Amino acid sequence: MKKICVLTATRADYGLLAPIIRKLLGFEDLDVRVAVTGAHLSPEFGMTVKEIENDGIPVDRKIPILLSSDTPSAISKSMGLAVIGFADYFDELQPDALLVLGDRYETLAVACAAMNARIPIFHLYGGETTEGAIDEGVRHALTKLSNVHFVANEEFRRRVIQLGESPERVFIVGAMGPENALNMPKLSRPELEESLGISLEKNYAVLTFHPVTLEANSAERQTDELIKAILNYPQITFLCTKANADAEGRVINTKLEKLADEAENVYLFDSLGAKRYLSALSHAVFAIGNSSSGLAEVPSIGIPTINIGDRQKGRMRGSSVIDCEPDMASICAAVEKALSPEFRSVAEKKENPYGDGHASFHIAEIVHDQLIHERIELKKKFFDVEFSV
């Protein structure tokens, strides 16, 4: 029996990993161990490990790493704690492989510990770009640390190969966002109201706003502009989720907490969880913020996405995404466009460049095949691509 460790550090990556984990658990010849760390174990971010446990997915180990600060220094120290904690865990567990998703600093630290322990790494999703965030460099670094790559489409596959990875190691599987958006059972509007404990009689929007981590000290100004825009729409209810555990994330959360206390149409949640989040989107008039979910998941719901600022700059997007600057006037113009019947008809087509909703099956099958037939080679040869500049 082969043993695989699956890492989850945030509510976002868990929502995407859950269907994959369930399919891996279905293989009798795989021993699947879920390791939980990061914001999952923080009361400040909603202790979202409870969502994993409530889903019936067994948690093998909880490894706390977050400090009560979001400064660059604190984040580096959290990475250090992750390396130490997972070094001990891997030494004890001796897994045959590690499965990781995305582009976060916690994941990079854990991947470094796995590399030192000579544990092969499966990585989702390389080849994508987020020019406004530190995630860009982290994602590319994870690609070089990893041994098998799952990508959403041919364009991303070419980028991973351009980074020197051998083509036979790079598999196009589609993205998990569309799969969850299309297939996860949703709460009805009355069920959602009961679950949230609020009335949703008016039109509402779902807001998720994170710091742009490659811009110094921009979170306060950008959040102030966003709040000014929100105050122009008292007729719309805003369901907000907190920013993640990035540098300056607490700046955003503090301002949104104050807004939710003072404005009757604004509600702030530590985390909605995947089912409530997608359910909320399915009844919303639009999504707003700068989360990757707005580009990868929301288009499959059939509502507009208002994407603010540069956090997702360079990332592929569909026709239902409205890009705007992080200032009140630009955000308000985007809201008006999102509310227009003409643009809503565009969003209702549910065109999504990130796939058709069958990614987890392909991923689980490839992981199983690679492990059981011992196809993973730790030694990597740099694949040269001929090009002219």
Short mmCIF file of C-alpha atoms in Angstrom, two decimals:
data_model
loop_
_atom_site.label_atom_id
_atom_site.label_comp_id
_atom_site.label_asym_id
_atom_site.label_seq_id
_atom_site.Cartn_x
_atom_site.Cartn_y
_atom_site.Cartn_z
CA MET A 1 0.00 0.00 0.00
CA LYS A 2 1.26 3.45 -0.94
CA LYS A 3 0.97 6.37 1.46
CA ILE A 4 0.16 9.89 0.22
CA CYS A 5 -0.01 13.05 2.30
CA VAL A 6 -2.40 15.83 1.19
CA LEU A 7 -1.64 19.32 2.51
CA THR A 8 -4.29 21.95 3.19
CA ALA A 9 -3.55 25.35 4.76
CA THR A 10 -6.54 27.57 3.92
CA ARG A 11 -10.28 27.46 3.38
CA ALA A 12 -9.65 28.16 -0.31
CA ASP A 13 -7.32 25.25 -1.07
CA TYR A 14 -9.43 22.84 1.00
CA GLY A 15 -12.54 23.68 -1.03
CA LEU A 16 -10.66 22.71 -4.18
CA LEU A 17 -8.92 19.67 -2.70
CA ALA A 18 -11.94 18.06 -1.00
CA PRO A 19 -13.32 16.24 -4.09
CA ILE A 20 -9.82 14.96 -4.89
CA ILE A 21 -9.31 13.71 -1.34
CA ARG A 22 -12.62 11.85 -1.44
CA LYS A 23 -11.69 10.13 -4.70
CA LEU A 24 -8.24 9.18 -3.37
CA LEU A 25 -9.86 7.71 -0.25
CA GLY A 26 -11.81 5.42 -2.58
CA PHE A 27 -8.66 3.54 -3.62
CA GLU A 28 -8.14 0.55 -1.30
CA ASP A 29 -4.44 0.42 -2.10
CA LEU A 30 -3.78 4.05 -1.07
CA ASP A 31 -3.27 5.26 2.49
CA VAL A 32 -4.39 8.90 2.38
CA ARG A 33 -3.22 11.23 5.17
CA VAL A 34 -4.57 14.79 5.37
CA ALA A 35 -2.25 17.28 7.10
CA VAL A 36 -3.83 20.54 8.25
CA THR A 37 -1.94 23.76 8.97
CA GLY A 38 -2.02 27.54 8.53
CA ALA A 39 -5.24 29.54 8.82
CA HIS A 40 -7.27 26.34 9.32
CA LEU A 41 -6.02 26.22 12.93
CA SER A 42 -6.50 29.91 13.76
CA PRO A 43 -9.59 31.14 15.69
CA GLU A 44 -9.01 34.52 14.05
CA PHE A 45 -9.65 32.96 10.65
CA GLY A 46 -12.60 30.83 11.73
CA MET A 47 -10.90 27.54 12.79
CA THR A 48 -11.87 26.11 9.42
CA VAL A 49 -10.39 22.73 10.33
CA LYS A 50 -13.89 22.15 11.74
CA GLU A 51 -15.26 22.25 8.19
CA ILE A 52 -12.89 19.43 7.20
CA GLU A 53 -13.90 17.35 10.21
CA ASN A 54 -17.60 18.04 9.63
CA ASP A 55 -17.19 16.79 6.07
CA GLY A 56 -16.10 13.44 7.45
CA ILE A 57 -12.58 13.68 6.02
CA PRO A 58 -10.09 12.21 8.52
CA VAL A 59 -7.38 14.62 9.65
CA ASP A 60 -4.09 12.84 10.29
CA ARG A 61 -2.17 15.75 11.82
CA LYS A 62 -2.73 19.39 12.83
CA ILE A 63 0.46 21.47 12.67
CA PRO A 64 0.04 25.09 13.89
CA ILE A 65 2.40 27.61 12.30
CA LEU A 66 0.69 31.04 12.23
CA LEU A 67 1.85 33.91 14.42
CA SER A 68 -0.54 36.65 15.54
CA SER A 69 0.88 39.07 13.01
CA ASP A 70 0.87 39.54 9.24
CA THR A 71 4.14 41.42 8.83
CA PRO A 72 6.69 40.07 6.33
CA SER A 73 8.87 39.05 9.26
CA ALA A 74 6.03 37.11 10.88
CA ILE A 75 5.23 35.34 7.63
CA SER A 76 8.87 34.29 7.24
CA LYS A 77 8.82 32.98 10.81
CA SER A 78 5.62 31.04 10.06
CA MET A 79 7.39 29.48 7.10
CA GLY A 80 10.21 28.47 9.43
CA LEU A 81 7.74 26.85 11.83
CA ALA A 82 6.19 25.00 8.90
CA VAL A 83 9.56 23.59 7.82
CA ILE A 84 10.30 22.44 11.38
CA GLY A 85 6.83 21.00 12.03
CA PHE A 86 6.59 19.15 8.74
CA ALA A 87 10.18 17.90 8.92
CA ASP A 88 9.20 16.02 12.08
CA TYR A 89 5.89 14.90 10.59
CA PHE A 90 7.44 13.55 7.39
CA ASP A 91 10.18 11.80 9.36
CA GLU A 92 7.49 10.01 11.36
CA LEU A 93 5.01 9.36 8.54
CA GLN A 94 7.44 8.42 5.74
CA PRO A 95 4.92 9.12 2.95
CA ASP A 96 5.47 7.96 -0.60
CA ALA A 97 4.29 11.32 -1.99
CA LEU A 98 2.91 14.74 -1.09
CA LEU A 99 0.01 16.43 -2.90
CA VAL A 100 -0.14 20.25 -2.74
CA LEU A 101 -2.24 22.91 -4.42
CA GLY A 102 -1.54 26.47 -5.36
CA ASP A 103 0.87 29.19 -4.52
CA ARG A 104 0.95 30.09 -0.84
CA TYR A 105 3.99 30.61 1.36
CA GLU A 106 2.91 27.83 3.76
CA THR A 107 2.85 25.38 0.86
CA LEU A 108 6.32 26.41 -0.27
CA ALA A 109 7.72 25.80 3.19
CA VAL A 110 6.14 22.35 3.42
CA ALA A 111 7.39 21.49 -0.07
CA CYS A 112 10.93 22.40 1.00
CA ALA A 113 10.64 19.97 3.93
CA ALA A 114 9.36 17.28 1.56
CA MET A 115 12.20 17.89 -0.90
CA ASN A 116 14.77 17.47 1.86
CA ALA A 117 13.06 14.22 2.90
CA ARG A 118 13.16 12.99 -0.74
CA ILE A 119 9.37 12.83 -0.92
CA PRO A 120 7.97 13.22 -4.47
CA ILE A 121 5.55 16.13 -4.88
CA PHE A 122 2.37 16.32 -6.97
CA HIS A 123 1.51 19.98 -7.66
CA LEU A 124 -1.72 21.69 -8.69
CA TYR A 125 -1.73 24.28 -10.44
CA GLY A 126 1.44 25.47 -12.11
CA GLY A 127 1.80 27.71 -15.12
CA GLU A 128 -0.71 30.33 -14.00
CA THR A 129 0.13 33.97 -13.37
CA THR A 130 -0.81 36.48 -10.67
CA GLU A 131 1.47 39.41 -11.33
CA GLY A 132 0.28 41.48 -8.37
CA ALA A 133 0.98 38.90 -5.69
CA ILE A 134 3.95 37.13 -4.16
CA ASP A 135 2.05 33.99 -5.13
CA GLU A 136 3.56 34.33 -8.62
CA GLY A 137 7.08 33.53 -7.45
CA VAL A 138 5.88 30.92 -4.96
CA ARG A 139 3.94 29.08 -7.66
CA HIS A 140 6.93 28.92 -9.99
CA ALA A 141 9.19 27.80 -7.13
CA LEU A 142 6.73 25.01 -6.28
CA THR A 143 6.80 23.94 -9.91
CA LYS A 144 10.57 23.47 -9.74
CA LEU A 145 10.33 21.58 -6.44
CA SER A 146 7.61 19.26 -7.74
CA ASN A 147 7.86 16.01 -9.69
CA VAL A 148 4.40 15.68 -11.27
CA HIS A 149 2.33 18.64 -12.44
CA PHE A 150 -1.41 19.05 -12.90
CA VAL A 151 -2.43 22.08 -14.97
CA ALA A 152 -5.75 23.54 -16.09
CA ASN A 153 -5.14 23.93 -19.83
CA GLU A 154 -2.62 23.79 -22.67
CA GLU A 155 -1.38 27.36 -22.15
CA PHE A 156 -0.42 26.60 -18.55
CA ARG A 157 1.17 23.30 -19.60
CA ARG A 158 3.45 25.16 -22.01
CA ARG A 159 4.53 27.53 -19.24
CA VAL A 160 5.44 24.67 -16.91
CA ILE A 161 7.48 23.07 -19.70
CA GLN A 162 9.08 26.46 -20.36
CA LEU A 163 10.26 26.35 -16.74
CA GLY A 164 12.24 23.25 -17.69
CA GLU A 165 9.84 20.50 -16.63
CA SER A 166 9.66 17.41 -18.84
CA PRO A 167 6.44 17.23 -20.90
CA GLU A 168 5.67 13.67 -19.76
CA ARG A 169 5.41 14.94 -16.19
CA VAL A 170 2.80 17.63 -17.00
CA PHE A 171 -0.88 16.61 -17.20
CA ILE A 172 -3.80 18.75 -18.38
CA VAL A 173 -6.71 17.98 -16.02
CA GLY A 174 -8.79 21.17 -15.97
CA ALA A 175 -9.33 23.28 -12.86
CA MET A 176 -11.14 22.31 -9.68
CA GLY A 177 -13.04 25.62 -9.42
CA PRO A 178 -15.52 24.86 -12.21
CA GLU A 179 -16.05 21.33 -10.87
CA ASN A 180 -17.11 22.60 -7.46
CA ALA A 181 -19.22 25.39 -8.92
CA LEU A 182 -21.08 23.02 -11.24
CA ASN A 183 -21.40 19.91 -9.08
CA MET A 184 -21.52 20.85 -5.39
CA PRO A 185 -25.09 20.74 -4.00
CA LYS A 186 -26.26 24.25 -3.10
CA LEU A 187 -28.48 25.60 -0.36
CA SER A 188 -31.73 27.25 -1.39
CA ARG A 189 -32.08 30.94 -0.61
CA PRO A 190 -34.22 30.26 2.53
CA GLU A 191 -31.74 27.58 3.67
CA LEU A 192 -28.87 30.00 3.15
CA GLU A 193 -30.67 32.69 5.16
CA GLU A 194 -31.19 30.23 8.00
CA SER A 195 -27.58 29.08 7.90
CA LEU A 196 -26.21 32.65 7.94
CA GLY A 197 -28.80 33.95 10.39
CA ILE A 198 -29.63 36.98 8.25
CA SER A 199 -32.33 38.10 5.83
CA LEU A 200 -31.49 38.14 2.13
CA GLU A 201 -34.66 39.78 0.85
CA LYS A 202 -32.71 42.42 -1.08
CA ASN A 203 -30.29 41.80 -3.91
CA TYR A 204 -26.88 40.92 -2.50
CA ALA A 205 -23.25 40.56 -3.61
CA VAL A 206 -20.45 38.34 -2.30
CA LEU A 207 -17.20 40.15 -1.48
CA THR A 208 -13.73 38.69 -0.94
CA PHE A 209 -10.82 41.13 -0.88
CA HIS A 210 -7.19 40.25 -0.20
CA PRO A 211 -4.02 42.35 0.03
CA VAL A 212 -1.93 42.80 -3.11
CA THR A 213 1.23 41.37 -1.62
CA LEU A 214 3.69 42.87 -4.11
CA GLU A 215 2.46 46.38 -3.35
CA ALA A 216 3.79 47.92 -0.15
CA ASN A 217 1.21 49.45 2.18
CA SER A 218 -1.60 49.55 -0.37
CA ALA A 219 -4.20 47.53 1.57
CA GLU A 220 -5.49 50.44 3.68
CA ARG A 221 -5.97 52.82 0.76
CA GLN A 222 -7.55 50.20 -1.49
CA THR A 223 -9.92 49.00 1.21
CA ASP A 224 -10.99 52.58 1.93
CA GLU A 225 -11.82 53.05 -1.76
CA LEU A 226 -13.77 49.80 -1.81
CA ILE A 227 -15.74 50.84 1.27
CA LYS A 228 -16.57 54.20 -0.31
CA ALA A 229 -17.95 52.33 -3.31
CA ILE A 230 -20.00 49.96 -1.13
CA LEU A 231 -21.57 52.92 0.68
CA ASN A 232 -22.95 54.11 -2.67
CA TYR A 233 -25.18 51.00 -2.84
CA PRO A 234 -27.36 50.81 0.30
CA GLN A 235 -29.93 48.88 -1.76
CA ILE A 236 -27.49 45.95 -2.12
CA THR A 237 -26.51 43.67 0.77
CA PHE A 238 -22.82 42.71 0.86
CA LEU A 239 -21.78 39.34 2.26
CA CYS A 240 -18.06 39.65 3.00
CA THR A 241 -15.50 37.03 3.94
CA LYS A 242 -12.28 37.96 5.70
CA ALA A 243 -8.99 38.38 3.89
CA ASN A 244 -6.54 35.52 4.22
CA ALA A 245 -3.40 35.33 6.33
CA ASP A 246 -1.19 37.40 4.03
CA ALA A 247 0.82 40.51 4.82
CA GLU A 248 -1.64 43.37 5.55
CA GLY A 249 -4.61 40.99 5.63
CA ARG A 250 -5.50 42.17 9.13
CA VAL A 251 -5.64 45.77 7.88
CA ILE A 252 -8.45 44.78 5.52
CA ASN A 253 -10.26 42.71 8.13
CA THR A 254 -10.20 45.49 10.73
CA LYS A 255 -11.75 47.95 8.28
CA LEU A 256 -14.41 45.47 7.15
CA GLU A 257 -15.26 44.67 10.78
CA LYS A 258 -15.85 48.36 11.45
CA LEU A 259 -17.95 48.69 8.29
CA ALA A 260 -20.08 45.67 9.22
CA ASP A 261 -20.69 47.17 12.67
CA GLU A 262 -21.85 50.47 11.23
CA ALA A 263 -23.61 49.60 7.95
CA GLU A 264 -26.93 47.77 7.96
CA ASN A 265 -26.30 46.19 4.56
CA VAL A 266 -22.83 44.71 5.24
CA TYR A 267 -22.11 41.38 6.95
CA LEU A 268 -18.65 39.95 7.60
CA PHE A 269 -17.86 36.25 8.11
CA ASP A 270 -14.59 34.60 9.12
CA SER A 271 -15.32 31.94 6.49
CA LEU A 272 -18.44 30.77 4.71
CA GLY A 273 -17.11 27.31 3.90
CA ALA A 274 -17.22 25.89 0.38
CA LYS A 275 -20.90 24.90 0.34
CA ARG A 276 -22.23 28.15 1.81
CA TYR A 277 -19.85 30.19 -0.33
CA LEU A 278 -20.97 28.59 -3.59
CA SER A 279 -24.60 28.68 -2.43
CA ALA A 280 -24.26 32.39 -1.71
CA LEU A 281 -22.81 32.96 -5.17
CA SER A 282 -25.64 31.05 -6.82
CA HIS A 283 -28.21 33.57 -5.54
CA ALA A 284 -26.02 36.72 -5.73
CA VAL A 285 -26.21 39.50 -8.31
CA PHE A 286 -22.42 39.63 -8.61
CA ALA A 287 -19.14 38.72 -6.93
CA ILE A 288 -16.66 41.48 -6.09
CA GLY A 289 -13.09 41.62 -4.81
CA ASN A 290 -9.79 40.20 -6.03
CA SER A 291 -9.96 36.49 -5.24
CA SER A 292 -8.92 33.89 -7.80
CA SER A 293 -12.32 32.34 -7.20
CA GLY A 294 -13.86 35.25 -9.08
CA LEU A 295 -12.01 34.11 -12.20
CA ALA A 296 -12.02 30.33 -11.81
CA GLU A 297 -15.31 29.49 -10.05
CA VAL A 298 -17.78 32.36 -10.38
CA PRO A 299 -18.07 32.24 -14.21
CA SER A 300 -19.48 28.71 -13.92
CA ILE A 301 -22.19 30.05 -11.58
CA GLY A 302 -23.39 32.46 -14.27
CA ILE A 303 -23.02 35.82 -12.52
CA PRO A 304 -20.63 38.73 -13.16
CA THR A 305 -17.30 39.07 -11.36
CA ILE A 306 -15.90 42.49 -10.48
CA ASN A 307 -12.14 42.02 -10.22
CA ILE A 308 -10.43 44.92 -8.44
CA GLY A 309 -6.80 45.93 -8.94
CA ASP A 310 -3.68 43.93 -9.81
CA ARG A 311 -3.77 40.89 -7.52
CA GLN A 312 -5.01 38.67 -10.37
CA LYS A 313 -3.19 40.55 -13.13
CA GLY A 314 -2.01 38.20 -15.87
CA ARG A 315 -4.38 35.39 -14.91
CA MET A 316 -6.68 34.03 -17.61
CA ARG A 317 -10.26 35.29 -17.35
CA GLY A 318 -13.58 34.77 -19.12
CA SER A 319 -15.99 37.29 -20.62
CA SER A 320 -18.02 37.57 -17.40
CA VAL A 321 -15.14 39.24 -15.51
CA ILE A 322 -15.06 43.05 -15.23
CA ASP A 323 -11.63 44.44 -14.37
CA CYS A 324 -11.45 47.78 -12.57
CA GLU A 325 -8.97 49.98 -10.72
CA PRO A 326 -8.92 50.04 -6.90
CA ASP A 327 -10.64 53.43 -6.62
CA MET A 328 -14.24 54.32 -5.84
CA ALA A 329 -15.19 55.70 -9.27
CA SER A 330 -13.84 52.71 -11.16
CA ILE A 331 -15.44 50.22 -8.76
CA CYS A 332 -18.81 51.98 -9.00
CA ALA A 333 -18.62 51.96 -12.80
CA ALA A 334 -17.95 48.22 -12.66
CA VAL A 335 -20.94 47.69 -10.37
CA GLU A 336 -23.22 49.54 -12.78
CA LYS A 337 -21.94 47.38 -15.64
CA ALA A 338 -22.43 44.19 -13.61
CA LEU A 339 -26.04 45.19 -12.85
CA SER A 340 -26.89 45.97 -16.48
CA PRO A 341 -29.15 43.46 -18.28
CA GLU A 342 -26.76 43.39 -21.23
CA PHE A 343 -23.78 42.24 -19.17
CA ARG A 344 -25.84 39.86 -17.06
CA SER A 345 -26.83 38.06 -20.26
CA VAL A 346 -23.12 37.60 -21.03
CA ALA A 347 -22.45 36.11 -17.57
CA GLU A 348 -25.43 33.77 -17.81
CA LYS A 349 -23.70 31.87 -20.63
CA LYS A 350 -21.38 30.37 -17.98
CA GLU A 351 -18.33 30.36 -20.25
CA ASN A 352 -15.28 29.37 -18.22
CA PRO A 353 -11.72 29.00 -19.62
CA TYR A 354 -10.72 26.88 -16.61
CA GLY A 355 -12.47 23.66 -17.58
CA ASP A 356 -15.70 21.70 -17.65
CA GLY A 357 -15.90 20.19 -14.20
CA HIS A 358 -14.22 16.75 -14.32
CA ALA A 359 -10.79 17.53 -12.89
CA SER A 360 -10.86 15.50 -9.67
CA PHE A 361 -11.44 12.20 -11.47
CA HIS A 362 -8.45 12.75 -13.77
CA ILE A 363 -6.21 13.90 -10.91
CA ALA A 364 -7.03 10.95 -8.64
CA GLU A 365 -6.53 8.43 -11.44
CA ILE A 366 -3.12 9.85 -12.38
CA VAL A 367 -1.95 10.04 -8.74
CA HIS A 368 -2.99 6.43 -8.20
CA ASP A 369 -1.29 5.24 -11.39
CA GLN A 370 1.93 7.13 -10.67
CA LEU A 371 2.15 5.79 -7.10
CA ILE A 372 1.06 2.18 -7.57
CA HIS A 373 3.20 1.63 -10.65
CA GLU A 374 6.10 3.62 -9.16
CA ARG A 375 6.40 5.93 -12.16
CA ILE A 376 7.73 8.92 -10.21
CA GLU A 377 11.41 9.67 -10.67
CA LEU A 378 12.97 12.01 -8.11
CA LYS A 379 15.84 12.90 -10.40
CA LYS A 380 14.82 15.53 -12.93
CA LYS A 381 16.48 16.53 -16.15
CA PHE A 382 15.99 20.14 -17.26
CA PHE A 383 13.90 20.19 -20.42
CA ASP A 384 15.30 22.81 -22.81
CA VAL A 385 12.90 24.77 -25.00
CA GLU A 386 14.25 26.37 -28.14
CA PHE A 387 13.19 29.97 -28.59
CA SER A 388 14.43 33.30 -29.90
CA VAL A 389 14.38 36.63 -28.07
#
